């Protein structure tokens, strides 16, 4: 197994590889609209470590799309060449059932220390400074067995202490510790997991080109590691070769994910 050096791959390619490694054979995954990263991760997993994985490209309703090359949005009509295509209403209904999806890939304009995601208004509810696209199926993240949050932006505007509006619930502050929250956050700088007792994000790994102080400076909440923080394991040459066959147009290399 050959390990690829950091200058040979992009941050988005590493993010896709990290997400793919989390997926298991025969699981079912779902994602939202702007989803090149989880699409790439799912297809990479299908072709490497998780054969039998199923995924739905949420906006299109495409089940296991026969995509080539990778597209930026799950709403792209090219995804309709797939094993099956479900109406959007049926996709949302399946998200709400709680017995279908093993993995939900989520994101937000804001993501907070408890793993809550905001795709709605930023700022005051009555007079927001920015109004996002809305949650659509995001409120149903709590119905999935695992939630992986991803963001191609790692700034204090994105990673905040508390979101202005909850579109997708993480660990709620209502004292209920019985409900499963998100398991992982993946960004261009690092990965985060969650302290099982405090139910807050903590630093899990640092990408090879990043200084740990930069992560602290660009995160809007205290990010306490559980202990010594390892470097994120880079892609192998095999992973990167398969990923670039999937992403033959180079969306992830150009930072267009």
Short mmCIF file of C-alpha atoms in Angstrom, two decimals:
data_model
loop_
_atom_site.label_atom_id
_atom_site.label_comp_id
_atom_site.label_asym_id
_atom_site.label_seq_id
_atom_site.Cartn_x
_atom_site.Cartn_y
_atom_site.Cartn_z
CA UNK A 1 0.00 0.00 0.00
CA UNK A 2 1.47 3.33 -1.08
CA UNK A 3 0.53 6.50 0.79
CA UNK A 4 0.09 9.64 -1.31
CA UNK A 5 1.85 12.81 -0.18
CA UNK A 6 -0.25 15.89 0.81
CA UNK A 7 0.72 17.95 -2.25
CA UNK A 8 -0.59 15.18 -4.52
CA UNK A 9 -4.27 15.47 -3.52
CA UNK A 10 -6.77 18.19 -2.62
CA UNK A 11 -8.58 18.82 0.65
CA UNK A 12 -11.86 17.76 -0.98
CA UNK A 13 -10.33 14.50 -2.18
CA UNK A 14 -9.15 13.72 1.35
CA UNK A 15 -12.61 14.57 2.70
CA UNK A 16 -14.25 12.15 0.24
CA UNK A 17 -11.82 9.39 1.21
CA UNK A 18 -12.42 9.95 4.95
CA UNK A 19 -16.19 9.78 4.41
CA UNK A 20 -15.90 6.66 2.23
CA UNK A 21 -13.96 4.85 4.95
CA UNK A 22 -16.92 5.33 7.31
CA UNK A 23 -19.32 3.39 5.07
CA UNK A 24 -20.00 -0.32 5.43
CA UNK A 25 -21.18 -3.02 3.06
CA UNK A 26 -24.97 -3.27 2.62
CA UNK A 27 -25.68 0.07 4.33
CA UNK A 28 -28.10 2.60 2.83
CA UNK A 29 -27.03 6.27 2.66
CA UNK A 30 -28.86 9.50 1.79
CA UNK A 31 -27.66 13.01 1.00
CA UNK A 32 -29.01 16.43 0.07
CA UNK A 33 -28.69 18.69 -2.95
CA UNK A 34 -25.13 20.08 -2.96
CA UNK A 35 -23.52 16.70 -2.59
CA UNK A 36 -20.51 16.03 -4.79
CA UNK A 37 -18.51 14.95 -1.72
CA UNK A 38 -20.94 12.33 -0.36
CA UNK A 39 -21.69 11.12 -3.90
CA UNK A 40 -17.96 10.59 -4.44
CA UNK A 41 -17.60 8.94 -1.03
CA UNK A 42 -20.46 6.52 -1.66
CA UNK A 43 -19.24 5.55 -5.11
CA UNK A 44 -15.66 5.13 -3.82
CA UNK A 45 -16.92 2.91 -1.01
CA UNK A 46 -18.98 0.81 -3.43
CA UNK A 47 -15.88 0.17 -5.55
CA UNK A 48 -13.51 -0.52 -2.65
CA UNK A 49 -14.43 -1.36 0.93
CA UNK A 50 -18.25 -1.39 0.93
CA UNK A 51 -19.65 -3.42 -1.97
CA UNK A 52 -23.39 -3.72 -1.63
CA UNK A 53 -23.71 -0.16 -0.28
CA UNK A 54 -26.87 1.57 -1.55
CA UNK A 55 -27.29 5.32 -1.73
CA UNK A 56 -29.92 7.79 -2.83
CA UNK A 57 -28.84 11.07 -4.40
CA UNK A 58 -31.54 12.95 -2.51
CA UNK A 59 -32.68 15.76 -4.79
CA UNK A 60 -32.99 13.57 -7.87
CA UNK A 61 -34.33 10.49 -6.07
CA UNK A 62 -31.75 8.46 -8.02
CA UNK A 63 -30.87 5.14 -6.39
CA UNK A 64 -27.26 4.11 -7.12
CA UNK A 65 -26.90 6.50 -10.08
CA UNK A 66 -24.66 5.32 -12.92
CA UNK A 67 -22.77 8.59 -12.83
CA UNK A 68 -19.75 9.33 -14.95
CA UNK A 69 -18.35 11.83 -14.35
CA UNK A 70 -19.11 13.10 -10.83
CA UNK A 71 -21.63 15.96 -10.76
CA UNK A 72 -21.87 18.82 -8.26
CA UNK A 73 -25.53 18.41 -7.29
CA UNK A 74 -27.78 15.46 -6.54
CA UNK A 75 -30.46 17.31 -8.55
CA UNK A 76 -28.50 16.95 -11.81
CA UNK A 77 -30.61 15.23 -14.48
CA UNK A 78 -27.64 13.07 -15.50
CA UNK A 79 -28.17 11.10 -12.29
CA UNK A 80 -31.52 9.83 -13.55
CA UNK A 81 -29.71 6.98 -15.26
CA UNK A 82 -29.77 4.83 -12.12
CA UNK A 83 -30.95 1.54 -10.64
CA UNK A 84 -34.22 3.31 -9.79
CA UNK A 85 -35.61 6.84 -9.47
CA UNK A 86 -37.95 7.80 -6.62
CA UNK A 87 -40.22 10.87 -6.47
CA UNK A 88 -38.93 13.53 -4.06
CA UNK A 89 -42.02 13.13 -1.86
CA UNK A 90 -41.24 9.43 -1.48
CA UNK A 91 -37.61 10.18 -0.63
CA UNK A 92 -38.71 12.53 2.16
CA UNK A 93 -41.23 9.97 3.39
CA UNK A 94 -38.48 7.33 3.57
CA UNK A 95 -36.25 9.75 5.49
CA UNK A 96 -38.96 10.12 8.11
CA UNK A 97 -39.52 6.41 8.66
CA UNK A 98 -36.45 5.68 10.76
CA UNK A 99 -35.85 2.15 9.49
CA UNK A 100 -34.35 2.81 6.06
CA UNK A 101 -31.21 4.93 6.22
CA UNK A 102 -28.04 3.90 8.00
CA UNK A 103 -26.13 7.07 7.10
CA UNK A 104 -27.35 10.63 6.52
CA UNK A 105 -24.84 13.09 5.05
CA UNK A 106 -25.72 16.55 6.39
CA UNK A 107 -24.41 20.09 6.13
CA UNK A 108 -25.39 23.66 6.86
CA UNK A 109 -24.71 27.35 6.57
CA UNK A 110 -24.04 27.10 10.30
CA UNK A 111 -22.92 24.06 12.30
CA UNK A 112 -22.62 24.29 16.06
CA UNK A 113 -20.75 22.57 18.86
CA UNK A 114 -23.65 20.18 19.45
CA UNK A 115 -23.84 19.12 15.80
CA UNK A 116 -26.98 21.10 14.99
CA UNK A 117 -27.14 22.29 11.36
CA UNK A 118 -28.81 25.43 10.01
CA UNK A 119 -29.94 25.75 6.39
CA UNK A 120 -32.54 28.43 7.19
CA UNK A 121 -32.26 32.01 8.44
CA UNK A 122 -28.98 33.39 9.74
CA UNK A 123 -29.42 36.18 12.27
CA UNK A 124 -32.71 37.33 13.77
CA UNK A 125 -35.68 35.18 12.73
CA UNK A 126 -37.81 38.21 11.84
CA UNK A 127 -35.06 40.08 9.99
CA UNK A 128 -32.37 37.57 8.97
CA UNK A 129 -29.13 38.75 7.41
CA UNK A 130 -29.25 35.69 5.16
CA UNK A 131 -32.03 33.28 4.31
CA UNK A 132 -30.83 29.83 3.31
CA UNK A 133 -32.54 27.32 1.02
CA UNK A 134 -34.35 25.55 3.86
CA UNK A 135 -34.03 22.11 5.33
CA UNK A 136 -36.25 19.91 3.09
CA UNK A 137 -35.27 16.46 4.46
CA UNK A 138 -32.66 17.72 6.94
CA UNK A 139 -35.06 17.67 9.94
CA UNK A 140 -35.11 13.87 9.57
CA UNK A 141 -31.39 13.39 10.31
CA UNK A 142 -32.37 12.15 13.75
CA UNK A 143 -34.20 9.23 12.12
CA UNK A 144 -30.98 7.83 10.62
CA UNK A 145 -28.69 5.47 12.46
CA UNK A 146 -25.61 7.62 11.84
CA UNK A 147 -25.10 11.21 10.74
CA UNK A 148 -21.93 12.45 9.04
CA UNK A 149 -21.69 16.24 8.77
CA UNK A 150 -19.46 17.78 6.12
CA UNK A 151 -18.58 21.32 5.13
CA UNK A 152 -16.16 22.69 2.54
CA UNK A 153 -15.97 25.90 4.60
CA UNK A 154 -14.20 25.95 7.96
CA UNK A 155 -14.61 29.46 9.36
CA UNK A 156 -16.09 31.06 12.46
CA UNK A 157 -19.15 31.99 10.40
CA UNK A 158 -19.81 28.32 9.65
CA UNK A 159 -18.73 26.71 12.93
CA UNK A 160 -20.55 28.61 15.67
CA UNK A 161 -21.25 27.98 19.35
CA UNK A 162 -25.01 27.83 18.71
CA UNK A 163 -26.87 27.94 15.41
CA UNK A 164 -29.47 30.68 14.88
CA UNK A 165 -32.03 28.12 13.69
CA UNK A 166 -32.05 24.32 13.85
CA UNK A 167 -32.81 22.74 10.47
CA UNK A 168 -31.20 19.41 11.34
CA UNK A 169 -30.92 18.43 15.01
CA UNK A 170 -27.68 17.27 16.54
CA UNK A 171 -27.38 16.72 20.29
CA UNK A 172 -30.25 18.82 21.65
CA UNK A 173 -29.85 20.81 24.87
CA UNK A 174 -33.08 19.44 26.36
CA UNK A 175 -31.29 16.95 28.61
CA UNK A 176 -32.29 13.90 26.54
CA UNK A 177 -29.16 11.75 26.36
CA UNK A 178 -30.91 8.69 24.95
CA UNK A 179 -31.02 9.97 21.36
CA UNK A 180 -28.18 9.33 18.96
CA UNK A 181 -26.46 12.45 17.65
CA UNK A 182 -23.97 12.96 14.81
CA UNK A 183 -20.91 10.74 14.72
CA UNK A 184 -18.44 12.75 12.65
CA UNK A 185 -17.74 16.17 11.11
CA UNK A 186 -15.38 16.41 8.13
CA UNK A 187 -13.92 19.75 6.97
CA UNK A 188 -10.99 20.91 4.80
CA UNK A 189 -8.91 21.28 7.98
CA UNK A 190 -9.78 18.37 10.24
CA UNK A 191 -12.23 15.78 11.45
CA UNK A 192 -14.26 16.07 14.65
CA UNK A 193 -16.14 13.51 16.67
CA UNK A 194 -18.32 14.01 19.75
CA UNK A 195 -17.64 13.55 23.44
CA UNK A 196 -20.20 10.94 24.52
CA UNK A 197 -20.72 12.57 27.92
CA UNK A 198 -20.61 16.28 27.06
CA UNK A 199 -22.20 15.71 23.62
CA UNK A 200 -19.95 18.39 22.13
CA UNK A 201 -17.65 18.33 19.13
CA UNK A 202 -14.01 17.57 19.82
CA UNK A 203 -10.98 17.48 17.56
CA UNK A 204 -10.38 13.96 16.24
CA UNK A 205 -7.69 14.39 13.56
CA UNK A 206 -5.79 17.15 11.78
CA UNK A 207 -5.22 17.07 8.04
CA UNK A 208 -1.52 16.75 7.14
CA UNK A 209 -1.03 20.31 5.83
CA UNK A 210 -2.82 22.08 8.71
CA UNK A 211 -1.43 23.56 11.94
CA UNK A 212 -3.62 22.80 14.95
CA UNK A 213 -3.65 26.49 16.00
CA UNK A 214 -5.24 27.39 12.66
CA UNK A 215 -8.14 25.05 13.43
CA UNK A 216 -8.71 26.65 16.83
CA UNK A 217 -8.56 30.15 15.29
CA UNK A 218 -11.10 29.28 12.59
CA UNK A 219 -13.62 27.53 14.85
CA UNK A 220 -16.25 29.59 16.69
CA UNK A 221 -16.43 27.29 19.71
CA UNK A 222 -13.94 25.64 22.05
CA UNK A 223 -12.71 22.53 20.31
CA UNK A 224 -11.19 20.34 23.00
CA UNK A 225 -9.40 17.19 21.82
CA UNK A 226 -9.86 13.91 23.68
CA UNK A 227 -6.09 13.47 23.87
CA UNK A 228 -3.14 13.58 21.49
CA UNK A 229 -4.54 14.42 18.05
CA UNK A 230 -3.31 12.29 15.15
CA UNK A 231 -2.90 13.39 11.55
CA UNK A 232 -5.75 12.34 9.28
CA UNK A 233 -4.69 9.21 7.39
CA UNK A 234 -4.02 10.30 3.78
CA UNK A 235 -5.44 8.52 0.75
CA UNK A 236 -3.65 5.46 -0.52
CA UNK A 237 -2.65 5.39 -4.17
CA UNK A 238 -5.44 2.86 -4.75
CA UNK A 239 -8.11 5.06 -3.15
CA UNK A 240 -6.97 8.10 -5.09
CA UNK A 241 -6.83 6.20 -8.37
CA UNK A 242 -10.43 4.97 -8.00
CA UNK A 243 -11.63 8.38 -6.81
CA UNK A 244 -10.16 10.11 -9.85
CA UNK A 245 -11.83 7.62 -12.17
CA UNK A 246 -15.13 8.59 -10.51
CA UNK A 247 -14.27 12.31 -10.64
CA UNK A 248 -12.85 12.33 -14.16
CA UNK A 249 -13.68 16.04 -14.63
CA UNK A 250 -11.75 17.00 -11.49
CA UNK A 251 -14.52 18.65 -9.42
CA UNK A 252 -12.79 17.70 -6.19
CA UNK A 253 -9.33 18.69 -7.43
CA UNK A 254 -10.60 22.14 -8.46
CA UNK A 255 -12.41 22.75 -5.18
CA UNK A 256 -15.83 22.88 -6.88
CA UNK A 257 -17.50 20.33 -4.60
#
